[in-house]
Every structure is written in structure tokens, then in C-alpha cells.
Amino acid sequence: MEVNFFESKAVLFVVKTAVLIILVFYGIFALLIIRQVDLMRKTLITQTSEILSAISIIHAGFAIGLLVLAWVIL
Amino acid sequence: MFSAYIENPTDCRFEGQDAQEKILLLLRAHPITNLKWIIPSLLLFLFPFFIPKFLLFLNFDMSFIPSTYVVVFLIINYLLILTIAFEGFLYWYFNVYIVTNKNIIDVDFHSILFKNIDVAPLKNIEDTQSSMGGILQSIFHFGNVFIQTAGTTRNIDFHSVPRPHHVADFILDEAHKLYGS
């Protein structure tokens, strides 16, 4: 007889908590990347710097969006 | 724009550049050095395609896992790839070596929020050395340039730059121009 661990609410709660903790750290990391890109583009000023800065902000938006999504759907 | 060897770049400035200071050479590590983040990114990209087969091989039925968890894990995986690729590109793009008509500048970003800038005046340059070794460096023609400066000034090293012998010669020529010899 096969045992399905994912039917247990306790297992799902532990997995959800772990995923949310990882995503919170990921969100903080994404915000740090924004600061890092800001530092970098002030050091070397090129036309591409603005695009990279925009990518870092979009990335942080995705990271925070995923945190909210995971909170809701899990 | 994304070149590793740019002579007289026009659309580029750096922090602390003087009004009369002109960038003569802008260098980055050779693009082939980006393989160290491109390969892990590709492997991680392919990872979700092989996981079901691997779990099937271990007699683990994936249908037990709720689909919402599968979706979230997939999104985390692809965000991780985005981070690896973006960070790899940022380090490559912003870790630059600059030769101006006054100074040699080595800009290093070692990790998040850690910046190191070495500046050596061209007039302090005493000697340059270049080295190229190994399969990749020989095939793609890149290597290291070591710049020895006078006195207690810190020496500057350019790592994995394209055309290292030419760069070493270029820097020495510019230093000689200042001495008038």
C-alpha cells in the first residue's frame, strides 16, 4: 500500500512554511539586487545601465508577487 | 556595447572621471568566461524536464503532489535561473578595467554590495606583464595582464582580458608618452 505524504495537513503546512520562508529571503535578496545595480550603474555610467536597473526592479516585483501568490494558493 | 575590448568608448563614463580625462581602453573579462554561469543556468532550466522521469525511475508517483505546489516549485526554479543569469551578467558587465590618459582603474564587485576600485596613475607604471595559458585562453586569445606600479602603490591585475599582450604593450606605450620617451 502506497502512502501519500501530501494528504497529511501537517506535511503540507511544513512545506508551505518552508516555501514562504525561502520566498521571503528571495524577496530581500531581490531588493538587495536593486541596490547593487544602483551602485554599479553609478560606478560605470553607460546607456545600458538604465535597462539593467529596470530589469532589477521587475525582478524584485516578480519575487514579491510570487511570495503573495504562494501565500494565496498554497 | 557588450564588447570585452573597446578602444576610445564614447558612450561611457566612470565615477570620479575628471573633465579632461579621456577613456582610451575599456576592458572586461572575455565573454567565454561567462560559461561559468551560463552552463549552470542551462542545467537548471532542463532540471524540471528530467525530474518526473527520475521520480518515475524511483517508483515515486508525482500525481500525489498537489498541482499548486508543482507550479510554485517551477516558478521558484525559473526565478533562480533568472537570478543566476542576471547576477552573472552584472558581474561580467560591471567588473571593468579602464585605461585613461591619466590613470588605470580596476573596478571590482566581489559580491552583493561590495565594491573595490583600484586606481593607479599612469606615471607610476613601471612594468607590465601578460600571460596566456590553458586550452580556453589559447583558443579564444585571452589572458591576464599584471601591471607593476612604483613605490608602495598596489599593483593592478587585469584578469581574463582579450588580447593580453596587446593590452600590456598599449599601457606601457601610454606610460612612455607621459615620460616623453
PDB file of C-alpha atoms in Angstrom:
ATOM      1  CA  MET A   1       0.000   0.000   0.000  1.00  0.00           C
ATOM      2  CA  GLU A   2       1.378   3.367  -1.051  1.00  0.00           C
ATOM      3  CA  VAL A   3       1.474   6.232   1.449  1.00  0.00           C
ATOM      4  CA  ASN A   4       0.711   9.749   0.199  1.00  0.00           C
ATOM      5  CA  PHE A   5       2.512  12.207   2.451  1.00  0.00           C
ATOM      6  CA  PHE A   6       0.865  15.156   0.706  1.00  0.00           C
ATOM      7  CA  GLU A   7      -2.536  14.138   2.060  1.00  0.00           C
ATOM      8  CA  SER A   8      -1.322  15.000   5.553  1.00  0.00           C
ATOM      9  CA  LYS A   9      -2.139  18.586   6.545  1.00  0.00           C
ATOM     10  CA  ALA A  10       0.939  18.729   8.780  1.00  0.00           C
ATOM     11  CA  VAL A  11       3.259  17.914   5.849  1.00  0.00           C
ATOM     12  CA  LEU A  12       1.561  20.493   3.624  1.00  0.00           C
ATOM     13  CA  PHE A  13       1.854  23.098   6.401  1.00  0.00           C
ATOM     14  CA  VAL A  14       5.581  22.401   6.843  1.00  0.00           C
ATOM     15  CA  VAL A  15       6.187  22.565   3.076  1.00  0.00           C
ATOM     16  CA  LYS A  16       4.159  25.787   2.749  1.00  0.00           C
ATOM     17  CA  THR A  17       6.041  27.402   5.658  1.00  0.00           C
ATOM     18  CA  ALA A  18       9.395  26.372   4.190  1.00  0.00           C
ATOM     19  CA  VAL A  19       8.448  27.731   0.738  1.00  0.00           C
ATOM     20  CA  LEU A  20       7.246  31.022   2.231  1.00  0.00           C
ATOM     21  CA  ILE A  21      10.437  31.449   4.304  1.00  0.00           C
ATOM     22  CA  ILE A  22      12.562  30.806   1.190  1.00  0.00           C
ATOM     23  CA  LEU A  23      10.486  33.308  -0.783  1.00  0.00           C
ATOM     24  CA  VAL A  24      10.790  35.970   1.939  1.00  0.00           C
ATOM     25  CA  PHE A  25      14.604  35.632   1.778  1.00  0.00           C
ATOM     26  CA  TYR A  26      14.416  35.660  -2.011  1.00  0.00           C
ATOM     27  CA  GLY A  27      12.380  38.888  -1.875  1.00  0.00           C
ATOM     28  CA  ILE A  28      15.004  40.503   0.397  1.00  0.00           C
ATOM     29  CA  PHE A  29      17.729  39.293  -1.971  1.00  0.00           C
ATOM     30  CA  ALA A  30      15.844  40.787  -4.956  1.00  0.00           C
ATOM     31  CA  LEU A  31      15.636  44.143  -3.158  1.00  0.00           C
ATOM     32  CA  LEU A  32      19.381  43.965  -2.460  1.00  0.00           C
ATOM     33  CA  ILE A  33      19.994  43.379  -6.173  1.00  0.00           C
ATOM     34  CA  ILE A  34      18.197  46.676  -6.918  1.00  0.00           C
ATOM     35  CA  ARG A  35      20.615  48.444  -4.558  1.00  0.00           C
ATOM     36  CA  GLN A  36      23.558  46.586  -6.091  1.00  0.00           C
ATOM     37  CA  VAL A  37      22.605  47.582  -9.653  1.00  0.00           C
ATOM     38  CA  ASP A  38      22.182  51.167  -8.448  1.00  0.00           C
ATOM     39  CA  LEU A  39      25.717  51.081  -7.009  1.00  0.00           C
ATOM     40  CA  MET A  40      27.079  49.512 -10.191  1.00  0.00           C
ATOM     41  CA  ARG A  41      25.446  51.953 -12.579  1.00  0.00           C
ATOM     42  CA  LYS A  42      26.777  54.904 -10.588  1.00  0.00           C
ATOM     43  CA  THR A  43      30.275  53.444 -10.894  1.00  0.00           C
ATOM     44  CA  LEU A  44      30.167  52.743 -14.627  1.00  0.00           C
ATOM     45  CA  ILE A  45      27.773  55.026 -16.460  1.00  0.00           C
ATOM     46  CA  THR A  46      26.606  53.561 -19.772  1.00  0.00           C
ATOM     47  CA  GLN A  47      23.400  53.597 -21.818  1.00  0.00           C
ATOM     48  CA  THR A  48      22.614  50.019 -20.762  1.00  0.00           C
ATOM     49  CA  SER A  49      22.645  50.878 -17.052  1.00  0.00           C
ATOM     50  CA  GLU A  50      19.039  52.141 -17.119  1.00  0.00           C
ATOM     51  CA  ILE A  51      17.802  48.914 -18.736  1.00  0.00           C
ATOM     52  CA  LEU A  52      19.614  46.793 -16.135  1.00  0.00           C
ATOM     53  CA  SER A  53      18.141  48.908 -13.370  1.00  0.00           C
ATOM     54  CA  ALA A  54      14.646  48.358 -14.831  1.00  0.00           C
ATOM     55  CA  ILE A  55      15.264  44.576 -15.031  1.00  0.00           C
ATOM     56  CA  SER A  56      16.302  44.504 -11.364  1.00  0.00           C
ATOM     57  CA  ILE A  57      13.095  46.329 -10.340  1.00  0.00           C
ATOM     58  CA  ILE A  58      10.928  43.984 -12.468  1.00  0.00           C
ATOM     59  CA  HIS A  59      12.741  41.006 -10.951  1.00  0.00           C
ATOM     60  CA  ALA A  60      12.025  42.249  -7.419  1.00  0.00           C
ATOM     61  CA  GLY A  61       8.386  42.746  -8.430  1.00  0.00           C
ATOM     62  CA  PHE A  62       8.226  39.113  -9.605  1.00  0.00           C
ATOM     63  CA  ALA A  63       9.853  37.905  -6.373  1.00  0.00           C
ATOM     64  CA  ILE A  64       7.361  39.783  -4.175  1.00  0.00           C
ATOM     65  CA  GLY A  65       4.493  38.786  -6.473  1.00  0.00           C
ATOM     66  CA  LEU A  66       5.476  35.145  -6.165  1.00  0.00           C
ATOM     67  CA  LEU A  67       5.542  35.453  -2.373  1.00  0.00           C
ATOM     68  CA  VAL A  68       1.971  36.769  -2.405  1.00  0.00           C
ATOM     69  CA  LEU A  69       0.910  34.104  -4.946  1.00  0.00           C
ATOM     70  CA  ALA A  70       2.432  31.295  -2.881  1.00  0.00           C
ATOM     71  CA  TRP A  71       0.771  32.661   0.284  1.00  0.00           C
ATOM     72  CA  VAL A  72      -2.631  32.606  -1.500  1.00  0.00           C
ATOM     73  CA  ILE A  73      -2.553  29.358  -3.497  1.00  0.00           C
ATOM     74  CA  LEU A  74      -0.630  27.018  -1.192  1.00  0.00           C
TER      75      LEU A  74
ATOM     76  CA  MET B   1      28.029  47.947 -26.008  1.00  0.00           C
ATOM     77  CA  PHE B   2      28.616  44.373 -24.761  1.00  0.00           C
ATOM     78  CA  SER B   3      32.127  44.044 -26.063  1.00  0.00           C
ATOM     79  CA  ALA B   4      35.022  42.999 -23.849  1.00  0.00           C
ATOM     80  CA  TYR B   5      37.562  45.187 -25.658  1.00  0.00           C
ATOM     81  CA  ILE B   6      36.593  48.759 -26.559  1.00  0.00           C
ATOM     82  CA  GLU B   7      39.063  51.383 -27.702  1.00  0.00           C
ATOM     83  CA  ASN B   8      38.039  55.027 -27.149  1.00  0.00           C
ATOM     84  CA  PRO B   9      34.476  54.315 -25.952  1.00  0.00           C
ATOM     85  CA  THR B  10      32.227  57.317 -26.489  1.00  0.00           C
ATOM     86  CA  ASP B  11      29.063  56.456 -24.537  1.00  0.00           C
ATOM     87  CA  CYS B  12      30.712  55.521 -21.291  1.00  0.00           C
ATOM     88  CA  ARG B  13      31.881  57.341 -18.148  1.00  0.00           C
ATOM     89  CA  PHE B  14      33.031  56.209 -14.729  1.00  0.00           C
ATOM     90  CA  GLU B  15      32.691  57.500 -11.179  1.00  0.00           C
ATOM     91  CA  GLY B  16      35.357  60.103 -10.417  1.00  0.00           C
ATOM     92  CA  GLN B  17      36.286  60.789 -14.036  1.00  0.00           C
ATOM     93  CA  ASP B  18      37.877  64.233 -14.456  1.00  0.00           C
ATOM     94  CA  ALA B  19      36.673  66.661 -17.114  1.00  0.00           C
ATOM     95  CA  GLN B  20      39.879  66.342 -19.151  1.00  0.00           C
ATOM     96  CA  GLU B  21      40.255  62.637 -18.540  1.00  0.00           C
ATOM     97  CA  LYS B  22      39.570  60.510 -21.626  1.00  0.00           C
ATOM     98  CA  ILE B  23      38.939  56.762 -21.626  1.00  0.00           C
ATOM     99  CA  LEU B  24      41.365  55.113 -24.032  1.00  0.00           C
ATOM    100  CA  LEU B  25      40.551  51.482 -23.364  1.00  0.00           C
ATOM    101  CA  LEU B  26      37.678  49.729 -21.630  1.00  0.00           C
ATOM    102  CA  LEU B  27      38.167  46.042 -20.879  1.00  0.00           C
ATOM    103  CA  ARG B  28      36.064  43.258 -19.446  1.00  0.00           C
ATOM    104  CA  ALA B  29      36.753  39.574 -18.981  1.00  0.00           C
ATOM    105  CA  HIS B  30      36.466  37.632 -22.246  1.00  0.00           C
ATOM    106  CA  PRO B  31      32.797  36.681 -22.953  1.00  0.00           C
ATOM    107  CA  ILE B  32      33.710  32.983 -22.899  1.00  0.00           C
ATOM    108  CA  THR B  33      34.288  33.305 -19.120  1.00  0.00           C
ATOM    109  CA  ASN B  34      30.506  33.728 -18.834  1.00  0.00           C
ATOM    110  CA  LEU B  35      30.168  29.974 -19.397  1.00  0.00           C
ATOM    111  CA  LYS B  36      30.601  29.533 -15.639  1.00  0.00           C
ATOM    112  CA  TRP B  37      27.071  30.904 -15.102  1.00  0.00           C
ATOM    113  CA  ILE B  38      25.557  30.001 -18.489  1.00  0.00           C
ATOM    114  CA  ILE B  39      26.116  26.240 -18.041  1.00  0.00           C
ATOM    115  CA  PRO B  40      24.527  26.015 -14.540  1.00  0.00           C
ATOM    116  CA  SER B  41      21.615  28.132 -15.808  1.00  0.00           C
ATOM    117  CA  LEU B  42      21.036  25.757 -18.736  1.00  0.00           C
ATOM    118  CA  LEU B  43      21.237  22.719 -16.450  1.00  0.00           C
ATOM    119  CA  LEU B  44      18.739  24.264 -14.038  1.00  0.00           C
ATOM    120  CA  PHE B  45      16.496  25.107 -16.986  1.00  0.00           C
ATOM    121  CA  LEU B  46      16.461  21.457 -18.069  1.00  0.00           C
ATOM    122  CA  PHE B  47      16.122  20.185 -14.467  1.00  0.00           C
ATOM    123  CA  PRO B  48      12.268  20.186 -14.329  1.00  0.00           C
ATOM    124  CA  PHE B  49      12.084  18.156 -17.549  1.00  0.00           C
ATOM    125  CA  PHE B  50      14.111  15.300 -16.054  1.00  0.00           C
ATOM    126  CA  ILE B  51      12.665  15.292 -12.527  1.00  0.00           C
ATOM    127  CA  PRO B  52       9.428  13.391 -13.434  1.00  0.00           C
ATOM    128  CA  LYS B  53      11.434  10.684 -15.250  1.00  0.00           C
ATOM    129  CA  PHE B  54      13.840  10.416 -12.329  1.00  0.00           C
ATOM    130  CA  LEU B  55      10.997  10.124  -9.795  1.00  0.00           C
ATOM    131  CA  LEU B  56       9.286   7.523 -12.009  1.00  0.00           C
ATOM    132  CA  PHE B  57      12.562   5.601 -12.033  1.00  0.00           C
ATOM    133  CA  LEU B  58      12.433   5.634  -8.192  1.00  0.00           C
ATOM    134  CA  ASN B  59       8.789   4.420  -8.336  1.00  0.00           C
ATOM    135  CA  PHE B  60       7.529   7.710  -6.890  1.00  0.00           C
ATOM    136  CA  ASP B  61       4.183   8.791  -8.247  1.00  0.00           C
ATOM    137  CA  MET B  62       4.181  12.550  -8.910  1.00  0.00           C
ATOM    138  CA  SER B  63       0.420  12.736  -9.129  1.00  0.00           C
ATOM    139  CA  PHE B  64       0.386  12.726  -5.308  1.00  0.00           C
ATOM    140  CA  ILE B  65       1.928  16.197  -5.251  1.00  0.00           C
ATOM    141  CA  PRO B  66      -0.717  18.943  -5.432  1.00  0.00           C
ATOM    142  CA  SER B  67      -0.514  20.863  -8.713  1.00  0.00           C
ATOM    143  CA  THR B  68      -0.255  24.235  -6.917  1.00  0.00           C
ATOM    144  CA  TYR B  69       2.993  23.090  -5.262  1.00  0.00           C
ATOM    145  CA  VAL B  70       4.356  21.911  -8.613  1.00  0.00           C
ATOM    146  CA  VAL B  71       3.583  25.332 -10.130  1.00  0.00           C
ATOM    147  CA  VAL B  72       5.247  27.204  -7.258  1.00  0.00           C
ATOM    148  CA  PHE B  73       8.358  24.988  -7.400  1.00  0.00           C
ATOM    149  CA  LEU B  74       8.579  25.532 -11.167  1.00  0.00           C
ATOM    150  CA  ILE B  75       8.320  29.316 -10.738  1.00  0.00           C
ATOM    151  CA  ILE B  76      10.992  29.246  -7.979  1.00  0.00           C
ATOM    152  CA  ASN B  77      13.251  27.228 -10.281  1.00  0.00           C
ATOM    153  CA  TYR B  78      12.914  29.703 -13.133  1.00  0.00           C
ATOM    154  CA  LEU B  79      13.348  32.706 -10.838  1.00  0.00           C
ATOM    155  CA  LEU B  80      16.533  31.076  -9.569  1.00  0.00           C
ATOM    156  CA  ILE B  81      17.752  30.769 -13.172  1.00  0.00           C
ATOM    157  CA  LEU B  82      16.895  34.427 -13.748  1.00  0.00           C
ATOM    158  CA  THR B  83      18.911  35.394 -10.663  1.00  0.00           C
ATOM    159  CA  ILE B  84      21.953  33.305 -11.617  1.00  0.00           C
ATOM    160  CA  ALA B  85      21.926  34.659 -15.163  1.00  0.00           C
ATOM    161  CA  PHE B  86      21.299  38.270 -14.146  1.00  0.00           C
ATOM    162  CA  GLU B  87      23.936  38.259 -11.381  1.00  0.00           C
ATOM    163  CA  GLY B  88      26.445  36.562 -13.709  1.00  0.00           C
ATOM    164  CA  PHE B  89      25.825  39.143 -16.381  1.00  0.00           C
ATOM    165  CA  LEU B  90      26.044  42.054 -13.895  1.00  0.00           C
ATOM    166  CA  TYR B  91      29.419  40.897 -12.543  1.00  0.00           C
ATOM    167  CA  TRP B  92      30.741  40.476 -16.073  1.00  0.00           C
ATOM    168  CA  TYR B  93      29.366  43.784 -17.325  1.00  0.00           C
ATOM    169  CA  PHE B  94      30.405  45.996 -14.388  1.00  0.00           C
ATOM    170  CA  ASN B  95      33.772  44.419 -13.454  1.00  0.00           C
ATOM    171  CA  VAL B  96      35.775  46.551 -15.823  1.00  0.00           C
ATOM    172  CA  TYR B  97      39.347  47.635 -16.347  1.00  0.00           C
ATOM    173  CA  ILE B  98      39.763  51.161 -17.663  1.00  0.00           C
ATOM    174  CA  VAL B  99      42.829  52.817 -19.128  1.00  0.00           C
ATOM    175  CA  THR B 100      42.528  56.592 -19.384  1.00  0.00           C
ATOM    176  CA  ASN B 101      45.073  59.200 -20.468  1.00  0.00           C
ATOM    177  CA  LYS B 102      45.830  59.698 -16.729  1.00  0.00           C
ATOM    178  CA  ASN B 103      45.084  56.549 -14.782  1.00  0.00           C
ATOM    179  CA  ILE B 104      44.488  52.844 -14.798  1.00  0.00           C
ATOM    180  CA  ILE B 105      41.313  51.852 -12.980  1.00  0.00           C
ATOM    181  CA  ASP B 106      40.284  48.388 -11.828  1.00  0.00           C
ATOM    182  CA  VAL B 107      36.614  48.202 -10.792  1.00  0.00           C
ATOM    183  CA  ASP B 108      35.706  45.053  -8.844  1.00  0.00           C
ATOM    184  CA  PHE B 109      32.375  43.945  -7.467  1.00  0.00           C
ATOM    185  CA  HIS B 110      33.175  40.853  -5.425  1.00  0.00           C
ATOM    186  CA  SER B 111      29.731  40.152  -4.021  1.00  0.00           C
ATOM    187  CA  ILE B 112      26.493  41.956  -3.362  1.00  0.00           C
ATOM    188  CA  LEU B 113      27.164  45.466  -2.084  1.00  0.00           C
ATOM    189  CA  PHE B 114      30.961  45.063  -2.009  1.00  0.00           C
ATOM    190  CA  LYS B 115      32.804  47.391  -4.332  1.00  0.00           C
ATOM    191  CA  ASN B 116      36.533  47.820  -4.751  1.00  0.00           C
ATOM    192  CA  ILE B 117      38.165  50.364  -7.047  1.00  0.00           C
ATOM    193  CA  ASP B 118      41.929  50.438  -7.566  1.00  0.00           C
ATOM    194  CA  VAL B 119      43.364  53.489  -9.277  1.00  0.00           C
ATOM    195  CA  ALA B 120      46.985  53.820 -10.338  1.00  0.00           C
ATOM    196  CA  PRO B 121      48.339  56.903 -12.119  1.00  0.00           C
ATOM    197  CA  LEU B 122      49.872  56.091 -15.497  1.00  0.00           C
ATOM    198  CA  LYS B 123      53.036  57.944 -14.437  1.00  0.00           C
ATOM    199  CA  ASN B 124      53.566  55.332 -11.702  1.00  0.00           C
ATOM    200  CA  ILE B 125      53.546  52.404 -14.109  1.00  0.00           C
ATOM    201  CA  GLU B 126      56.937  50.718 -14.096  1.00  0.00           C
ATOM    202  CA  ASP B 127      56.368  47.431 -15.840  1.00  0.00           C
ATOM    203  CA  THR B 128      53.655  45.323 -17.436  1.00  0.00           C
ATOM    204  CA  GLN B 129      53.459  41.584 -17.860  1.00  0.00           C
ATOM    205  CA  SER B 130      50.992  39.474 -19.781  1.00  0.00           C
ATOM    206  CA  SER B 131      50.293  35.778 -19.606  1.00  0.00           C
ATOM    207  CA  MET B 132      48.136  33.361 -21.521  1.00  0.00           C
ATOM    208  CA  GLY B 133      47.875  29.666 -20.741  1.00  0.00           C
ATOM    209  CA  GLY B 134      45.471  26.777 -20.943  1.00  0.00           C
ATOM    210  CA  ILE B 135      43.187  25.472 -23.644  1.00  0.00           C
ATOM    211  CA  LEU B 136      40.409  28.067 -23.441  1.00  0.00           C
ATOM    212  CA  GLN B 137      42.805  31.015 -23.182  1.00  0.00           C
ATOM    213  CA  SER B 138      44.830  29.819 -26.183  1.00  0.00           C
ATOM    214  CA  ILE B 139      41.781  29.122 -28.339  1.00  0.00           C
ATOM    215  CA  PHE B 140      39.921  32.347 -27.532  1.00  0.00           C
ATOM    216  CA  HIS B 141      43.005  34.515 -27.133  1.00  0.00           C
ATOM    217  CA  PHE B 142      42.586  35.977 -23.683  1.00  0.00           C
ATOM    218  CA  GLY B 143      44.712  36.070 -20.549  1.00  0.00           C
ATOM    219  CA  ASN B 144      45.969  38.120 -17.633  1.00  0.00           C
ATOM    220  CA  VAL B 145      47.864  41.401 -17.555  1.00  0.00           C
ATOM    221  CA  PHE B 146      49.922  42.326 -14.490  1.00  0.00           C
ATOM    222  CA  ILE B 147      50.804  45.979 -14.011  1.00  0.00           C
ATOM    223  CA  GLN B 148      53.592  46.829 -11.613  1.00  0.00           C
ATOM    224  CA  THR B 149      53.443  50.270 -10.077  1.00  0.00           C
ATOM    225  CA  ALA B 150      56.131  52.317  -8.373  1.00  0.00           C
ATOM    226  CA  GLY B 151      56.583  52.548  -4.633  1.00  0.00           C
ATOM    227  CA  THR B 152      54.001  51.225  -2.253  1.00  0.00           C
ATOM    228  CA  THR B 153      51.116  51.679  -4.672  1.00  0.00           C
ATOM    229  CA  ARG B 154      49.134  48.490  -5.073  1.00  0.00           C
ATOM    230  CA  ASN B 155      49.807  46.547  -8.255  1.00  0.00           C
ATOM    231  CA  ILE B 156      46.911  46.155 -10.653  1.00  0.00           C
ATOM    232  CA  ASP B 157      45.963  42.909 -12.358  1.00  0.00           C
ATOM    233  CA  PHE B 158      43.604  42.533 -15.310  1.00  0.00           C
ATOM    234  CA  HIS B 159      42.117  39.041 -15.343  1.00  0.00           C
ATOM    235  CA  SER B 160      40.970  37.127 -18.441  1.00  0.00           C
ATOM    236  CA  VAL B 161      41.043  40.143 -20.748  1.00  0.00           C
ATOM    237  CA  PRO B 162      41.121  39.759 -24.547  1.00  0.00           C
ATOM    238  CA  ARG B 163      44.440  40.366 -26.367  1.00  0.00           C
ATOM    239  CA  PRO B 164      46.560  40.497 -23.161  1.00  0.00           C
ATOM    240  CA  HIS B 165      49.913  41.083 -24.935  1.00  0.00           C
ATOM    241  CA  HIS B 166      48.474  43.981 -26.892  1.00  0.00           C
ATOM    242  CA  VAL B 167      46.920  45.471 -23.723  1.00  0.00           C
ATOM    243  CA  ALA B 168      50.231  45.224 -21.824  1.00  0.00           C
ATOM    244  CA  ASP B 169      52.017  46.932 -24.711  1.00  0.00           C
ATOM    245  CA  PHE B 170      49.300  49.592 -25.014  1.00  0.00           C
ATOM    246  CA  ILE B 171      49.557  50.518 -21.312  1.00  0.00           C
ATOM    247  CA  LEU B 172      53.335  50.740 -21.426  1.00  0.00           C
ATOM    248  CA  ASP B 173      53.167  52.893 -24.566  1.00  0.00           C
ATOM    249  CA  GLU B 174      50.749  55.285 -22.853  1.00  0.00           C
ATOM    250  CA  ALA B 175      53.032  55.459 -19.800  1.00  0.00           C
ATOM    251  CA  HIS B 176      56.004  56.210 -22.065  1.00  0.00           C
ATOM    252  CA  LYS B 177      54.039  59.002 -23.743  1.00  0.00           C
ATOM    253  CA  LEU B 178      53.764  60.705 -20.326  1.00  0.00           C
ATOM    254  CA  TYR B 179      57.514  60.429 -19.804  1.00  0.00           C
ATOM    255  CA  GLY B 180      58.081  61.715 -23.336  1.00  0.00           C
ATOM    256  CA  SER B 181      60.247  58.771 -24.342  1.00  0.00           C
TER     257      SER B 181
END
